[in-house]
PDB file of C-alpha atoms in Angstrom:
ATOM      1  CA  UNK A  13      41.515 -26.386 -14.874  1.00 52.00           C
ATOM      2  CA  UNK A  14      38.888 -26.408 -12.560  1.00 57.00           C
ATOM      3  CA  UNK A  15      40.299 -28.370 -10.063  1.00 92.00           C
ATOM      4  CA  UNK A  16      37.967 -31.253  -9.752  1.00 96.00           C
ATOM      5  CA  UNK A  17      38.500 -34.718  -8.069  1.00 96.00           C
ATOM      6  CA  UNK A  18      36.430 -38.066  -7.926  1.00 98.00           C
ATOM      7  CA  UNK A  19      36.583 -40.394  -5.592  1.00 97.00           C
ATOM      8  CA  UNK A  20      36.828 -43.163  -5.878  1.00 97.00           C
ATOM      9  CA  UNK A  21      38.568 -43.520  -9.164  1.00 97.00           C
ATOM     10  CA  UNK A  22      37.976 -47.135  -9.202  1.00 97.00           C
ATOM     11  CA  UNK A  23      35.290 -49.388  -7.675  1.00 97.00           C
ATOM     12  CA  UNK A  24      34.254 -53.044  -7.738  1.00 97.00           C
ATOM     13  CA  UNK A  25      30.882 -53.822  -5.982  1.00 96.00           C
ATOM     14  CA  UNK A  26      28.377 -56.073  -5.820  1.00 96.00           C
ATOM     15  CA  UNK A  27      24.496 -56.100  -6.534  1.00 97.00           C
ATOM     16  CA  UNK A  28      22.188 -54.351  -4.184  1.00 97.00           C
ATOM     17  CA  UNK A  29      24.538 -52.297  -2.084  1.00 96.00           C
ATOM     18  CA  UNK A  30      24.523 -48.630  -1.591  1.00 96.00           C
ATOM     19  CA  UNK A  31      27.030 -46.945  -3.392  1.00 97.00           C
ATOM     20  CA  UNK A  32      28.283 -43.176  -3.051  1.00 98.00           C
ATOM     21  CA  UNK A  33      30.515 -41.217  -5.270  1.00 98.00           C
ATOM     22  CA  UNK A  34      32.018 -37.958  -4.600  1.00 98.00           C
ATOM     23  CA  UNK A  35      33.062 -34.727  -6.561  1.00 98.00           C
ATOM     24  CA  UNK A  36      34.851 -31.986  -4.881  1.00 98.00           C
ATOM     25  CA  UNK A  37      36.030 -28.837  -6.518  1.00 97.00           C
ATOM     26  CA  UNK A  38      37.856 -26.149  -5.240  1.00 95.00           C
ATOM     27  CA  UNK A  39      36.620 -23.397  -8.472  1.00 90.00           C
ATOM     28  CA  UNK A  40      33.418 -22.628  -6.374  1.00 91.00           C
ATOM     29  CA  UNK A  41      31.739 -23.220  -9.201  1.00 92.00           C
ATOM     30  CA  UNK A  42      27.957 -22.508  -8.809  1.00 92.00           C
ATOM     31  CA  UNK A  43      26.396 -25.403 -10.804  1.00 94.00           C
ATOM     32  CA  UNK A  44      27.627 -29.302 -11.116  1.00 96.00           C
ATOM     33  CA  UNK A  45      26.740 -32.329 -12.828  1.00 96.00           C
ATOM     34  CA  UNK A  46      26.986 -36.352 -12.772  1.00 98.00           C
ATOM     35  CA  UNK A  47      26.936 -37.884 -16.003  1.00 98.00           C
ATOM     36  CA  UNK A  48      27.170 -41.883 -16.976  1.00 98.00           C
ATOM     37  CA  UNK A  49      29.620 -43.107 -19.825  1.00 97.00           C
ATOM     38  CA  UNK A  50      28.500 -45.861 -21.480  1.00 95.00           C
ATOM     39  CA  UNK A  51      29.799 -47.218 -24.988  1.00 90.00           C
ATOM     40  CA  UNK A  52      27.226 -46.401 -27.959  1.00 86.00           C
ATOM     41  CA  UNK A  53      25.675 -43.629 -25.265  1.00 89.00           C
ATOM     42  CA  UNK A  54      28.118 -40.572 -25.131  1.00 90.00           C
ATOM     43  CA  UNK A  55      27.626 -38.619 -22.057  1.00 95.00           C
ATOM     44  CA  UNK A  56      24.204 -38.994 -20.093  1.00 96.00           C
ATOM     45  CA  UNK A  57      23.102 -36.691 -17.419  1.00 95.00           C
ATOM     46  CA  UNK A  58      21.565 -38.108 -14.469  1.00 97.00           C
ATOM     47  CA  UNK A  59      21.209 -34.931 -11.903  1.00 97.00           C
ATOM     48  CA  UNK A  60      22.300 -31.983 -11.398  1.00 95.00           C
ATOM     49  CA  UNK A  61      22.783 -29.339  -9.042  1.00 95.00           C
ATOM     50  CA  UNK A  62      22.355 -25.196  -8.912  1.00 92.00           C
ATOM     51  CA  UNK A  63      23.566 -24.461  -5.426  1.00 91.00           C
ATOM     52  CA  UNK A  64      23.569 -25.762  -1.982  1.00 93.00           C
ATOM     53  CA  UNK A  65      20.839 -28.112  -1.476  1.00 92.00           C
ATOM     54  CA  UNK A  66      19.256 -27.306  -5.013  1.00 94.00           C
ATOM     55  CA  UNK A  67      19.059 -30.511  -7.063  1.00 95.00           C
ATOM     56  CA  UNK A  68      17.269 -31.512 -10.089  1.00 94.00           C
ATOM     57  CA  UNK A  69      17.167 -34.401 -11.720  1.00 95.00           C
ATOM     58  CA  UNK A  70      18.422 -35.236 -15.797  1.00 94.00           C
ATOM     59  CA  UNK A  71      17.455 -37.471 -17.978  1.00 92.00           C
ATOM     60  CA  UNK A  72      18.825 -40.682 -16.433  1.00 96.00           C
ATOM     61  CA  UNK A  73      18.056 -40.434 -12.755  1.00 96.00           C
ATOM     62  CA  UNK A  74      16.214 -43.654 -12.190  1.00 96.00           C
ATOM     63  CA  UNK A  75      18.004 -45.684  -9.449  1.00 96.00           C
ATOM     64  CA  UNK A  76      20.240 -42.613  -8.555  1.00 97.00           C
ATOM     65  CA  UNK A  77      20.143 -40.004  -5.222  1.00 97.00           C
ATOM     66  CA  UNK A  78      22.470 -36.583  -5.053  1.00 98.00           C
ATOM     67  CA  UNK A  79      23.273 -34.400  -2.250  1.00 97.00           C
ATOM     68  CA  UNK A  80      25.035 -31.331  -2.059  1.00 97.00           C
ATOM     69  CA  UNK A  81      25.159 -29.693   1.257  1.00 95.00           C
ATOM     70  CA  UNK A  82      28.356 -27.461   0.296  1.00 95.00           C
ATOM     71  CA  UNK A  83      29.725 -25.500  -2.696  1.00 95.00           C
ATOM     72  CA  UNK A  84      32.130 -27.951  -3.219  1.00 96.00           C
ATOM     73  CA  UNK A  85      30.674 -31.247  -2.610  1.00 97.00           C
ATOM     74  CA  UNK A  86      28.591 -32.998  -4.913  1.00 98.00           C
ATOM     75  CA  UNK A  87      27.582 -36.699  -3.924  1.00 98.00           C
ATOM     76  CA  UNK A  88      25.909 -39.255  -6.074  1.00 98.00           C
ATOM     77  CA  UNK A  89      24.279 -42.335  -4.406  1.00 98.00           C
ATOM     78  CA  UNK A  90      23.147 -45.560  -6.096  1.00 97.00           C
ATOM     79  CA  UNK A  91      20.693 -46.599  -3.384  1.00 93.00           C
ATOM     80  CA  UNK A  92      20.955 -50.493  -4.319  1.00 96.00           C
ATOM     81  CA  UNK A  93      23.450 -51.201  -7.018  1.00 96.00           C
ATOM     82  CA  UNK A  94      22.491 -53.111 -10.090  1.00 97.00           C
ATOM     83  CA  UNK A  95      24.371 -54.449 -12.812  1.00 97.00           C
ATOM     84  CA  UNK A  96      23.055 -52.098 -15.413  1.00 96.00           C
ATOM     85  CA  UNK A  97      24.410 -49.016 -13.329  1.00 98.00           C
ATOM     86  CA  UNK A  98      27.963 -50.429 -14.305  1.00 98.00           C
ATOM     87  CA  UNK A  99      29.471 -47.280 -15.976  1.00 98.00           C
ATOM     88  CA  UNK A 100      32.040 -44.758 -15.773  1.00 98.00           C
ATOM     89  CA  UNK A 101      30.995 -41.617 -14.273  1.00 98.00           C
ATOM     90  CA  UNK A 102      31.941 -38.393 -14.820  1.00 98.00           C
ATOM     91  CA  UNK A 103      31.080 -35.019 -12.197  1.00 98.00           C
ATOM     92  CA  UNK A 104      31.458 -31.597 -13.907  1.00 97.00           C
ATOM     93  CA  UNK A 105      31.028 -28.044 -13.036  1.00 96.00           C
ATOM     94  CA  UNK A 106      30.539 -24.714 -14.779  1.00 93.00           C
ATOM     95  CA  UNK A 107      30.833 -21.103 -13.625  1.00 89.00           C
ATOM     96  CA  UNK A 108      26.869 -20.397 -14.859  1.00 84.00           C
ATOM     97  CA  UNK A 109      23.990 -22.393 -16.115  1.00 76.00           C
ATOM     98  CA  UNK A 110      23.608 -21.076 -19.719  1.00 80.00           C
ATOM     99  CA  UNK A 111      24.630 -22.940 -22.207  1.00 79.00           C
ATOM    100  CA  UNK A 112      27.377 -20.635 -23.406  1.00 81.00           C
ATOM    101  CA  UNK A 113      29.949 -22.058 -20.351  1.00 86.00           C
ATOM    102  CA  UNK A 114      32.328 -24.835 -20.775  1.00 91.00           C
ATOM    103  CA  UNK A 115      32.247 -27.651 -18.603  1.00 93.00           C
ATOM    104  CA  UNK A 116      34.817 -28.828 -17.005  1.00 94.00           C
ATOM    105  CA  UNK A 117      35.120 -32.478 -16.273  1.00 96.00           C
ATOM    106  CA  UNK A 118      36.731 -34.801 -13.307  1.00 96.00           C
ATOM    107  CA  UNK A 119      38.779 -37.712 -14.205  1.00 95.00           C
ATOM    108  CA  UNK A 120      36.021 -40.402 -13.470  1.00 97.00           C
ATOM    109  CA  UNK A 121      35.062 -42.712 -11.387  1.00 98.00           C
ATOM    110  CA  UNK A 122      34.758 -46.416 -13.105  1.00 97.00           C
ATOM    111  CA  UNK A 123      31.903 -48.705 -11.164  1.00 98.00           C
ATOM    112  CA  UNK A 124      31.868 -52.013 -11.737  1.00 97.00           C
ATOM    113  CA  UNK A 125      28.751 -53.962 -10.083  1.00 97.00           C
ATOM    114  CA  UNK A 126      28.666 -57.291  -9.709  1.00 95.00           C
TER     115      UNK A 126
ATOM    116  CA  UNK B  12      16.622 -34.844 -28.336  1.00 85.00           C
ATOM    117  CA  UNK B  13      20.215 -36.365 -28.427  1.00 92.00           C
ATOM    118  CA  UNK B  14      22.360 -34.408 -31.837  1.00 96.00           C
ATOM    119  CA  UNK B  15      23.947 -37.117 -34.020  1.00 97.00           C
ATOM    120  CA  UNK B  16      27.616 -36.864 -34.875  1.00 97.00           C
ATOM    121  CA  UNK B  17      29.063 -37.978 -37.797  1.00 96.00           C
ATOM    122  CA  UNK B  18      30.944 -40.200 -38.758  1.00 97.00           C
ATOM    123  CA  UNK B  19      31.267 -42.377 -36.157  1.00 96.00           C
ATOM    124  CA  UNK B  20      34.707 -42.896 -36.682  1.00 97.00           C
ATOM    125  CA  UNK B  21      37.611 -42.260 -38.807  1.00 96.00           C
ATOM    126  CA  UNK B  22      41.600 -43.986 -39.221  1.00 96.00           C
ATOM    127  CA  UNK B  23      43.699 -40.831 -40.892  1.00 95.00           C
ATOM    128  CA  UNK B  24      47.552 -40.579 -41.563  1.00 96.00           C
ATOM    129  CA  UNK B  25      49.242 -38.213 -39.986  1.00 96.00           C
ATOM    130  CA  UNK B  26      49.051 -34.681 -41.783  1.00 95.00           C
ATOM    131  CA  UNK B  27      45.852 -35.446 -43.137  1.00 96.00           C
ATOM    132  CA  UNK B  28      42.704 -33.183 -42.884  1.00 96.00           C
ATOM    133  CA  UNK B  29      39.655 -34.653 -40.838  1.00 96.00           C
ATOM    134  CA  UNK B  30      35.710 -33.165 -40.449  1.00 97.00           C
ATOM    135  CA  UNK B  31      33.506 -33.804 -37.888  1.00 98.00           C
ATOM    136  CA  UNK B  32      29.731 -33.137 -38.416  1.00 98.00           C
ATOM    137  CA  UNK B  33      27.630 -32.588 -35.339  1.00 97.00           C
ATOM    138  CA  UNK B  34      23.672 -32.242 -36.536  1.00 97.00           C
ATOM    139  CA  UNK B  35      20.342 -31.372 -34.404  1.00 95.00           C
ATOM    140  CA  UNK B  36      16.929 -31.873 -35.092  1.00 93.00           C
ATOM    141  CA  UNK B  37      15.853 -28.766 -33.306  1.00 91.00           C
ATOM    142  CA  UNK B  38      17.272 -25.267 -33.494  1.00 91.00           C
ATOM    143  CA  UNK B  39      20.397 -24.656 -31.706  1.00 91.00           C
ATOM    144  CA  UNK B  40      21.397 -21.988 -29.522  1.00 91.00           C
ATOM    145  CA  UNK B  41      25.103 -22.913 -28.481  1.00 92.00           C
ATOM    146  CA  UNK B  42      27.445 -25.970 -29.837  1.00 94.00           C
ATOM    147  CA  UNK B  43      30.102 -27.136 -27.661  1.00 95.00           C
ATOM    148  CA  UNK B  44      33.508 -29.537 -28.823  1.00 96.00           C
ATOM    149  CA  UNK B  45      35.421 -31.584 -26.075  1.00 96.00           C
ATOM    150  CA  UNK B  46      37.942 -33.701 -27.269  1.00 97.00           C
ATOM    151  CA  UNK B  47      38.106 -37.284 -24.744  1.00 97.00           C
ATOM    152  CA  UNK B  48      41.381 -39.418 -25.209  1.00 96.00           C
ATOM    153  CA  UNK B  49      41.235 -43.064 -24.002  1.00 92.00           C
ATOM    154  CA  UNK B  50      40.923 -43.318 -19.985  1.00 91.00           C
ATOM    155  CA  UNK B  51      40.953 -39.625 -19.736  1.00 94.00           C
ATOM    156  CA  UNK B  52      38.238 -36.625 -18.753  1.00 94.00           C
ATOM    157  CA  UNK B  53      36.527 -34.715 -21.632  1.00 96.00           C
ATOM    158  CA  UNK B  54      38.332 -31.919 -22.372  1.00 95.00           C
ATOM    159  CA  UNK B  55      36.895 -28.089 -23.315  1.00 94.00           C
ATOM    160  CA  UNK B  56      37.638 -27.518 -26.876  1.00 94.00           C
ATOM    161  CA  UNK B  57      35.561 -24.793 -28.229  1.00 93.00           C
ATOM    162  CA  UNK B  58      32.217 -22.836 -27.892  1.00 93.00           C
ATOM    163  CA  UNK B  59      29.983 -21.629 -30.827  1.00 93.00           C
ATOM    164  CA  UNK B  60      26.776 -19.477 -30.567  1.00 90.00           C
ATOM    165  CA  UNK B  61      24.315 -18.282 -32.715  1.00 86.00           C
ATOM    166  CA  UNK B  62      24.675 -16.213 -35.491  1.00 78.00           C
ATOM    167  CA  UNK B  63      26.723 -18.842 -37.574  1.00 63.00           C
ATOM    168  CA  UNK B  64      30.414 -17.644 -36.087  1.00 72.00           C
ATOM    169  CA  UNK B  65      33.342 -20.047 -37.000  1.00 72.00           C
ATOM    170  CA  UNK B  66      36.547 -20.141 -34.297  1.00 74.00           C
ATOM    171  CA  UNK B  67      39.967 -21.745 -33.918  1.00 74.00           C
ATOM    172  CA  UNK B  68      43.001 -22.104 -32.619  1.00 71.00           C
ATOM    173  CA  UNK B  69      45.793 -24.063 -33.740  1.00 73.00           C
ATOM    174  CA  UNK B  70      44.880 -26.538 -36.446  1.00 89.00           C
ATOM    175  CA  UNK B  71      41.310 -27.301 -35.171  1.00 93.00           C
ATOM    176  CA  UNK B  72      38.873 -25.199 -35.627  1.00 93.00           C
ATOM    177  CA  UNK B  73      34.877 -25.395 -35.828  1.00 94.00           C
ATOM    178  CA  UNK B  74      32.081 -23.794 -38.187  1.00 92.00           C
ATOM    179  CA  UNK B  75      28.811 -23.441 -37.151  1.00 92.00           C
ATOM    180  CA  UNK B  76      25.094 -23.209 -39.386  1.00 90.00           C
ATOM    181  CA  UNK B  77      22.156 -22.122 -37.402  1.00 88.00           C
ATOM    182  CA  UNK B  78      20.222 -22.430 -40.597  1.00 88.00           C
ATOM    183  CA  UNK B  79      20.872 -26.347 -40.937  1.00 90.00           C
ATOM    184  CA  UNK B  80      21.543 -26.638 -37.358  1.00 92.00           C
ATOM    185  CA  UNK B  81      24.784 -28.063 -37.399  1.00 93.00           C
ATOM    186  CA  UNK B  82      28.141 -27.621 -36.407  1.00 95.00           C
ATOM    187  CA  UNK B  83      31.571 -29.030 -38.275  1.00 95.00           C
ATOM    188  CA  UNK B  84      34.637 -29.153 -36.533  1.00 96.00           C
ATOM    189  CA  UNK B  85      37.989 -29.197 -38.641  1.00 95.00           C
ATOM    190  CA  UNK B  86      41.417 -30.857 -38.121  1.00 95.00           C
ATOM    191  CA  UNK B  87      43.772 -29.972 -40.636  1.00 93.00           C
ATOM    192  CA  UNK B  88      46.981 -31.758 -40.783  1.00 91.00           C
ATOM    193  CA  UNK B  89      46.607 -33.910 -38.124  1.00 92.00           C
ATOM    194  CA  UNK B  90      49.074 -34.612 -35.082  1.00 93.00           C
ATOM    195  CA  UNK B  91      48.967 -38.689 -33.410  1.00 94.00           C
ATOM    196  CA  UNK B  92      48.167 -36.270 -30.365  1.00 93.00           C
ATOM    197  CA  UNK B  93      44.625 -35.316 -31.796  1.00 95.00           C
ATOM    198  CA  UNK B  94      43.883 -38.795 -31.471  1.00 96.00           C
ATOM    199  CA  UNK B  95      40.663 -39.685 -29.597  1.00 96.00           C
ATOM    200  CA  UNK B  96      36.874 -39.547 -28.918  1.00 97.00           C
ATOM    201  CA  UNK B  97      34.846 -36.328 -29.893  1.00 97.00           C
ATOM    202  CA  UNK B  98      31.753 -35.259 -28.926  1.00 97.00           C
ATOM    203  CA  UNK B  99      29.663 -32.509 -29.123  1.00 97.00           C
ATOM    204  CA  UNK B 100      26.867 -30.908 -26.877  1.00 95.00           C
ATOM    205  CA  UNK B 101      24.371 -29.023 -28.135  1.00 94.00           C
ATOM    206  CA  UNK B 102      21.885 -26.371 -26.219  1.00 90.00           C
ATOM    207  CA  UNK B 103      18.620 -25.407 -27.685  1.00 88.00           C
ATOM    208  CA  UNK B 104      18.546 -22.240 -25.841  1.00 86.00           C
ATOM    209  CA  UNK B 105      20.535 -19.752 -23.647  1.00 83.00           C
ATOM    210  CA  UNK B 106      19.162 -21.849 -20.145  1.00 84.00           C
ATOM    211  CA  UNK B 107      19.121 -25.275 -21.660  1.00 85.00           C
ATOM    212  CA  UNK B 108      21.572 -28.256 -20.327  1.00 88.00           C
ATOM    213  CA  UNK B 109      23.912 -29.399 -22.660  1.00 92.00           C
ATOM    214  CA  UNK B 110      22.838 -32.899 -24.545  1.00 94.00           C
ATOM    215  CA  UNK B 111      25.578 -34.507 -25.927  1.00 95.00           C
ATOM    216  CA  UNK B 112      26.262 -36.474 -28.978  1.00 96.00           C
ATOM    217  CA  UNK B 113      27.831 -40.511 -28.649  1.00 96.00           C
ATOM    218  CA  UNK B 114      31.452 -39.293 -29.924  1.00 96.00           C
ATOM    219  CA  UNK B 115      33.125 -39.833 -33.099  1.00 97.00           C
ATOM    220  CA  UNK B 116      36.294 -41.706 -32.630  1.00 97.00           C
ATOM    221  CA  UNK B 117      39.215 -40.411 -34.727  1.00 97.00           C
ATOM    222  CA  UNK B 118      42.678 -42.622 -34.958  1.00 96.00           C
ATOM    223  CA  UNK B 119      45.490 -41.027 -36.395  1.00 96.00           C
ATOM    224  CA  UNK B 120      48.373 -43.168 -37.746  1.00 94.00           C
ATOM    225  CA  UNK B 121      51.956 -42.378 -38.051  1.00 92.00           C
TER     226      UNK B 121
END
């Protein structure tokens, strides 16, 4: 696969505290993702990014900051935690932006706020 | 807009035939199946572009109307290992980002 890993795979925090999640992939793979899990949801993306230092954000980005200052590093930062941002998240990558590429998905991160 | 899957779920015995129906309300460029088991990542299963092309490998395999805008995905004779949550993602055009559906859970007994 693509050879992506989360960390942390697990965290327990509490409300109001900064928060940072990290992807790494070693595919150098152009373009990457965050996306939130939530039961009754399916997949929601909340940024995204198209290269070094090129983010944009998707359709759930409120509450959320990303940085990605290398190929392979993709952060995403919950500036103050809050209980509704409990979720498991999910970083992916593809080779291209059209739609015709597969992504390919970490194992997730599951965030638990308190 | 967000494409609706159906059903939401489905119990099958093993060796029995399952459909999953992925709809959009807006014309679709590309259709994408991932196949999620419990605690795991999403996994790639299959891509379908316009022009109404059908693919497959193995038992599972995936049909796709550009007319109706929908996709189907089959699972004939099902395995306990094709257990699990699918979704599908669905592009409007070439540059769009994927929008995926909730997942239809399918259980397969012994």
């Amino acid at each position: 696969d693509a050879g992506i890993t989360q960390s942390p795979r697990h965290k327990v925090t509490e409300t109001g505290t900064p928060v940072t999640l990290r992807c790494h992939q070693t595919e150098n793979h152009r373009y990457m993702y965050w996306y939130r899990q939530d039961p009754g949801h399916g997949l929601r993306l909340i940024h995204y990014s198209y290269g070094v230092k090129d983010t944009d954000k998707g359709e759930v980005s409120d509450g959320y900051s990303v940085s990605r200052s290398k190929t392979e590093d993709f952060l995403l930062t919950l500036e103050s935690a809050t209980s509704s941002q409990t979720s498991v998240y999910f970083c992916a990558t593809t080779r291209s932006v059209y739609s015709n590429q597969p992504q390919h998905f970490g194992d997730g991160t599951r965030l638990s706020i308190l | 807009q967000q494409p609706v899957q159906s059903p939401q779920a489905v119990i099958l015995r093993e060796g029995e035939d399952a459909v999953i129906n992925c709809s959009s309300s807006k014309a679709l460029y590309s259709v994408h199946w991932y196949r999620q088991k419990h605690g795991e990542a999403p996994v790639f299963l299959m891509i379908l572009l316009k022009g109404g092309e059908q693919k497959g490998h193995d038992k599972i395999s995936a049909s796709f109307n550009e007319k109706k805008q929908q996709s189907s995905l089959y699972l004939t004779a099902s395995q306990l290992s094709y257990s699990g949550t699918y979704f599908c993602g669905t592009g409007g055009t070439r540059d769009d980002k994927i929008i995926f559906g909730k997942g239809t859970r399918l259980h397969i007994l012994p």
